[in-house]
CSV table of C-alpha atoms and ligand atoms in Angstrom, one decimal:
chain,number,residue,atom,x,y,z
E,1311,MET,CA,-10.2,-0.7,19.0
E,1312,GLN,CA,-6.9,0.7,19.4
E,1313,HIS,CA,-4.4,0.2,17.4
E,1314,ARG,CA,-1.2,0.1,17.0
E,1315,GLU,CA,0.8,3.1,16.2
E,1316,ASN,CA,1.7,2.9,12.8
E,1317,LEU,CA,-0.4,3.6,9.7
E,1318,VAL,CA,-0.7,0.9,7.1
E,1319,LEU,CA,-2.0,1.9,3.0
E,1320,ILE,CA,-3.1,-0.8,0.8
E,1321,GLY,CA,-4.7,-0.8,-2.5
E,1322,PHE,CA,-4.4,-1.7,-6.0
E,1323,MET,CA,-1.0,0.3,-8.1
E,1324,GLY,CA,-2.1,3.6,-8.6
E,1325,SER,CA,-4.5,3.9,-6.2
E,1326,GLY,CA,-1.5,6.6,-4.6
E,1327,LYS,CA,-0.4,5.2,-1.8
E,1328,SER,CA,3.3,6.5,-1.9
E,1329,SER,CA,2.1,10.0,-2.7
E,1330,VAL,CA,-0.8,10.9,0.0
E,1331,GLY,CA,1.5,7.9,2.9
E,1332,ARG,CA,4.4,10.9,2.7
E,1333,LEU,CA,2.5,13.7,3.1
E,1334,ALA,CA,0.3,11.6,5.7
E,1335,ALA,CA,4.0,10.9,7.1
E,1336,LYS,CA,4.9,15.0,8.4
E,1337,ALA,CA,0.9,15.5,9.1
E,1338,LEU,CA,1.1,12.7,11.7
E,1339,GLY,CA,4.8,13.2,12.5
E,1340,PHE,CA,5.8,9.7,11.5
E,1341,GLN,CA,8.3,8.2,9.2
E,1342,PHE,CA,7.6,6.8,5.7
E,1343,VAL,CA,8.9,3.0,4.8
E,1344,ASP,CA,7.4,1.9,1.3
E,1345,THR,CA,7.7,-2.4,1.5
E,1346,ASP,CA,8.9,-2.2,-2.3
E,1347,GLN,CA,11.8,0.4,-1.5
E,1348,LEU,CA,13.0,-1.8,1.9
E,1349,ILE,CA,12.9,-4.8,-0.4
E,1350,THR,CA,15.4,-2.8,-2.7
E,1351,GLU,CA,17.5,-1.8,-0.1
E,1352,ARG,CA,17.3,-5.4,1.6
E,1353,THR,CA,18.5,-7.0,-1.9
E,1354,GLY,CA,20.5,-3.8,-3.5
E,1355,LYS,CA,17.8,-5.1,-6.4
E,1356,GLN,CA,15.0,-3.3,-8.4
E,1357,ILE,CA,11.2,-4.7,-7.7
E,1358,SER,CA,11.2,-5.1,-12.0
E,1359,GLU,CA,14.6,-7.3,-12.0
E,1360,ILE,CA,13.6,-9.2,-9.3
E,1361,PHE,CA,10.7,-10.6,-10.6
E,1362,GLU,CA,12.9,-10.5,-14.0
E,1363,THR,CA,15.7,-12.8,-12.8
E,1364,GLU,CA,13.4,-14.2,-9.3
E,1365,GLY,CA,9.9,-14.2,-10.7
E,1366,GLU,CA,6.7,-13.3,-8.6
E,1367,GLU,CA,6.5,-16.0,-5.5
E,1368,SER,CA,10.5,-14.7,-4.6
E,1369,PHE,CA,9.2,-11.4,-4.5
E,1370,ARG,CA,6.4,-12.2,-2.4
E,1371,ALA,CA,8.7,-14.1,0.0
E,1372,LYS,CA,10.3,-10.7,0.4
E,1373,GLU,CA,7.1,-8.5,1.1
E,1374,THR,CA,6.1,-11.0,3.4
E,1375,LYS,CA,10.3,-10.4,4.6
E,1376,ALA,CA,9.3,-7.2,4.8
E,1377,LEU,CA,6.2,-6.5,6.7
E,1378,GLU,CA,7.5,-9.3,9.2
E,1379,GLU,CA,10.7,-6.6,10.1
E,1380,LEU,CA,8.0,-3.3,10.1
E,1381,SER,CA,5.8,-5.3,12.9
E,1382,THR,CA,8.5,-4.2,15.9
E,1383,ARG,CA,7.9,-1.0,14.6
E,1384,PHE,CA,6.1,1.9,14.9
E,1385,HIS,CA,4.7,5.6,14.1
E,1386,CYS,CA,5.6,4.4,10.4
E,1387,VAL,CA,3.4,5.0,7.7
E,1388,ILE,CA,3.8,2.1,5.5
E,1389,SER,CA,2.8,1.7,1.6
E,1390,THR,CA,3.2,-1.6,0.2
E,1391,GLY,CA,2.6,-3.2,-3.3
E,1392,GLY,CA,-0.2,-3.8,-4.4
E,1393,GLY,CA,0.0,-7.4,-4.1
E,1394,ALA,CA,0.4,-7.4,-0.5
E,1395,VAL,CA,-2.7,-8.6,0.4
E,1396,LEU,CA,-2.6,-12.2,-1.4
E,1397,SER,CA,-1.0,-14.2,1.4
E,1398,PRO,CA,-3.1,-15.0,4.3
E,1399,LYS,CA,-0.2,-14.1,6.7
E,1400,ASN,CA,0.2,-10.4,5.0
E,1401,ARG,CA,-3.2,-10.0,5.7
E,1402,SER,CA,-3.3,-11.0,9.3
E,1403,LEU,CA,0.4,-9.4,9.4
E,1404,LEU,CA,-0.9,-5.8,8.0
E,1405,ARG,CA,-3.6,-5.7,10.3
E,1406,GLU,CA,-1.3,-6.5,13.1
E,1407,ILE,CA,1.8,-4.0,12.2
E,1408,GLY,CA,-1.8,-0.5,12.6
E,1409,PHE,CA,-4.5,1.1,11.0
E,1410,VAL,CA,-5.4,-0.1,7.4
E,1411,ALA,CA,-6.5,2.6,5.8
E,1412,CYS,CA,-7.2,1.4,2.0
E,1413,LEU,CA,-6.9,3.6,-1.2
E,1414,SER,CA,-9.3,2.8,-4.3
E,1415,ALA,CA,-10.1,4.7,-6.8
E,1416,SER,CA,-12.0,3.4,-10.1
E,1417,GLU,CA,-10.7,1.8,-13.3
E,1418,GLU,CA,-10.7,4.1,-15.1
E,1419,VAL,CA,-8.7,6.9,-12.6
E,1420,LEU,CA,-6.4,3.8,-11.8
E,1421,PHE,CA,-5.3,2.9,-15.7
E,1422,GLU,CA,-4.4,6.0,-16.6
E,1423,ARG,CA,-2.2,7.1,-13.3
E,1424,VAL,CA,-0.9,2.9,-13.8
E,1425,SER,CA,-0.1,4.4,-17.9
E,1426,ARG,CA,2.6,7.1,-16.9
E,1427,ASN,CA,5.0,4.7,-15.7
E,1428,THR,CA,5.8,1.6,-17.5
E,1429,LYS,CA,8.2,0.1,-14.9
E,1430,ARG,CA,5.4,-2.1,-13.0
E,1431,PRO,CA,6.4,-5.9,-14.0
E,1432,LEU,CA,2.3,-7.1,-13.7
E,1433,LEU,CA,1.3,-5.0,-16.1
E,1434,GLN,CA,3.4,-6.4,-18.9
E,1435,THR,CA,1.6,-7.6,-20.7
E,1436,THR,CA,0.1,-7.6,-24.7
E,1437,ASN,CA,-3.3,-5.8,-22.6
E,1438,PRO,CA,-3.0,-4.6,-19.8
E,1439,ARG,CA,-5.8,-2.1,-19.9
E,1440,GLU,CA,-7.5,-5.8,-19.5
E,1441,THR,CA,-5.0,-7.6,-16.9
E,1442,LEU,CA,-5.3,-4.7,-14.8
E,1443,SER,CA,-9.1,-5.1,-14.8
E,1444,LYS,CA,-9.0,-8.9,-13.9
E,1445,LEU,CA,-6.0,-7.7,-11.1
E,1446,ILE,CA,-8.5,-5.3,-9.8
E,1447,GLU,CA,-11.5,-8.0,-9.8
E,1448,ALA,CA,-9.7,-10.4,-7.8
E,1449,ARG,CA,-8.2,-8.1,-5.2
E,1450,GLY,CA,-10.9,-6.1,-4.9
E,1451,PRO,CA,-12.4,-8.2,-1.6
E,1452,LEU,CA,-8.5,-9.1,0.2
E,1453,TYR,CA,-8.8,-4.9,-0.3
E,1454,ALA,CA,-11.7,-4.8,2.0
E,1455,GLU,CA,-11.2,-7.6,4.1
E,1456,THR,CA,-7.9,-6.7,4.9
E,1457,ALA,CA,-8.9,-2.7,5.7
E,1458,HIS,CA,-9.9,-1.0,9.1
E,1459,TRP,CA,-11.0,2.5,6.5
E,1460,GLU,CA,-11.2,2.9,2.9
E,1461,ILE,CA,-11.1,6.4,0.8
E,1462,ASP,CA,-11.8,6.8,-3.3
E,1463,THR,CA,-9.5,9.1,-3.6
E,1464,SER,CA,-10.8,9.5,-7.9
E,1465,ALA,CA,-12.5,12.5,-7.2
E,1466,ILE,CA,-11.5,14.7,-4.6
E,1467,PRO,CA,-8.4,16.6,-4.1
E,1468,GLN,CA,-5.2,14.8,-2.8
E,1469,THR,CA,-4.7,17.4,0.1
E,1470,THR,CA,-8.4,16.3,1.2
E,1471,ALA,CA,-7.1,12.7,0.8
E,1472,VAL,CA,-4.6,12.8,3.4
E,1473,GLU,CA,-6.6,15.1,5.9
E,1474,GLN,CA,-8.9,12.8,6.1
E,1475,LEU,CA,-6.9,9.3,6.4
E,1476,VAL,CA,-4.7,11.6,9.1
E,1477,GLU,CA,-8.2,12.3,10.5
E,1478,ALA,CA,-9.3,8.3,11.1
E,1479,ALA,CA,-6.0,8.1,12.0
E,1480,LYS,CA,-5.7,9.5,14.8
E,1481,GLU,CA,-9.0,8.8,16.1
E,1482,ALA,CA,-8.1,4.9,15.3
E,1483,PHE,CA,-4.8,5.6,18.0
E,1484,ALA,CA,-7.5,7.0,20.2
E,1485,TRP,CA,-5.4,10.3,20.2
E,1486,PRO,CA,-6.7,13.6,21.8
E,1487,GLN,CA,-9.0,15.6,19.3
E,1488,THR,CA,-7.1,19.1,18.5
E,1489,CYS,CA,-8.9,21.7,17.4
T,2092,S3P,C1,2.4,-5.5,-7.0
T,2092,S3P,C2,2.4,-3.6,-7.4
T,2092,S3P,C3,3.3,-3.2,-6.8
T,2092,S3P,C4,4.7,-3.6,-6.2
T,2092,S3P,C5,4.4,-5.3,-7.5
T,2092,S3P,C6,3.6,-6.1,-7.9
T,2092,S3P,C7,1.2,-5.8,-7.3
T,2092,S3P,O1,3.5,-2.0,-6.4
T,2092,S3P,O2,5.2,-3.6,-6.0
T,2092,S3P,O3,5.4,-4.6,-8.7
T,2092,S3P,O4,1.3,-7.3,-7.0
T,2092,S3P,O5,0.6,-5.0,-7.3
T,2092,S3P,P1,2.7,-0.3,-6.1
T,2092,S3P,O6,1.3,-1.1,-6.0
T,2092,S3P,O7,3.2,0.6,-5.6
T,2092,S3P,O8,2.7,-0.1,-7.9
């Protein structure tokens, strides 16, 4: 199947979507777009502020709107928020937008990565490790259902993940192979 020429990254918080996505965009000559950043630009509010003042439901509606806006674009690497796969509408939108790659990592690695940043609203609980574990369990099947391709980034260097991702995207776009 030949996909629309966008690379969409899904995966749990801390899976490396933004950092891997930026490098993949450079390699493909695509524009890098982060849906959280787009929401912040469109609303003038930080994600944590939206969760705090308007609640998660309002954030999810803005997330869907951002994906709808991106569905008209070409040649973008789109890094999505970890919860972008929650609604059936988003799941089909993501697959329409382009080639969907899921970045995964072990629970230990994810916890270590998300612990470096305390801004994530969904992990502001008394037991973030348990919260993370429950979210991973609930979302795993949704990532699997949405992704066209998946890579486990737990034990490989970031450069390897980017190389494999870019190769998979080129194949998905049916670009001629270069040697
Ligand atoms: C969320 C992940 C965050 C951000 C928001 C909700 C989630 O993005 O969209 O805090 O539901 O997993 P990252 O995956 O980039 O951290």
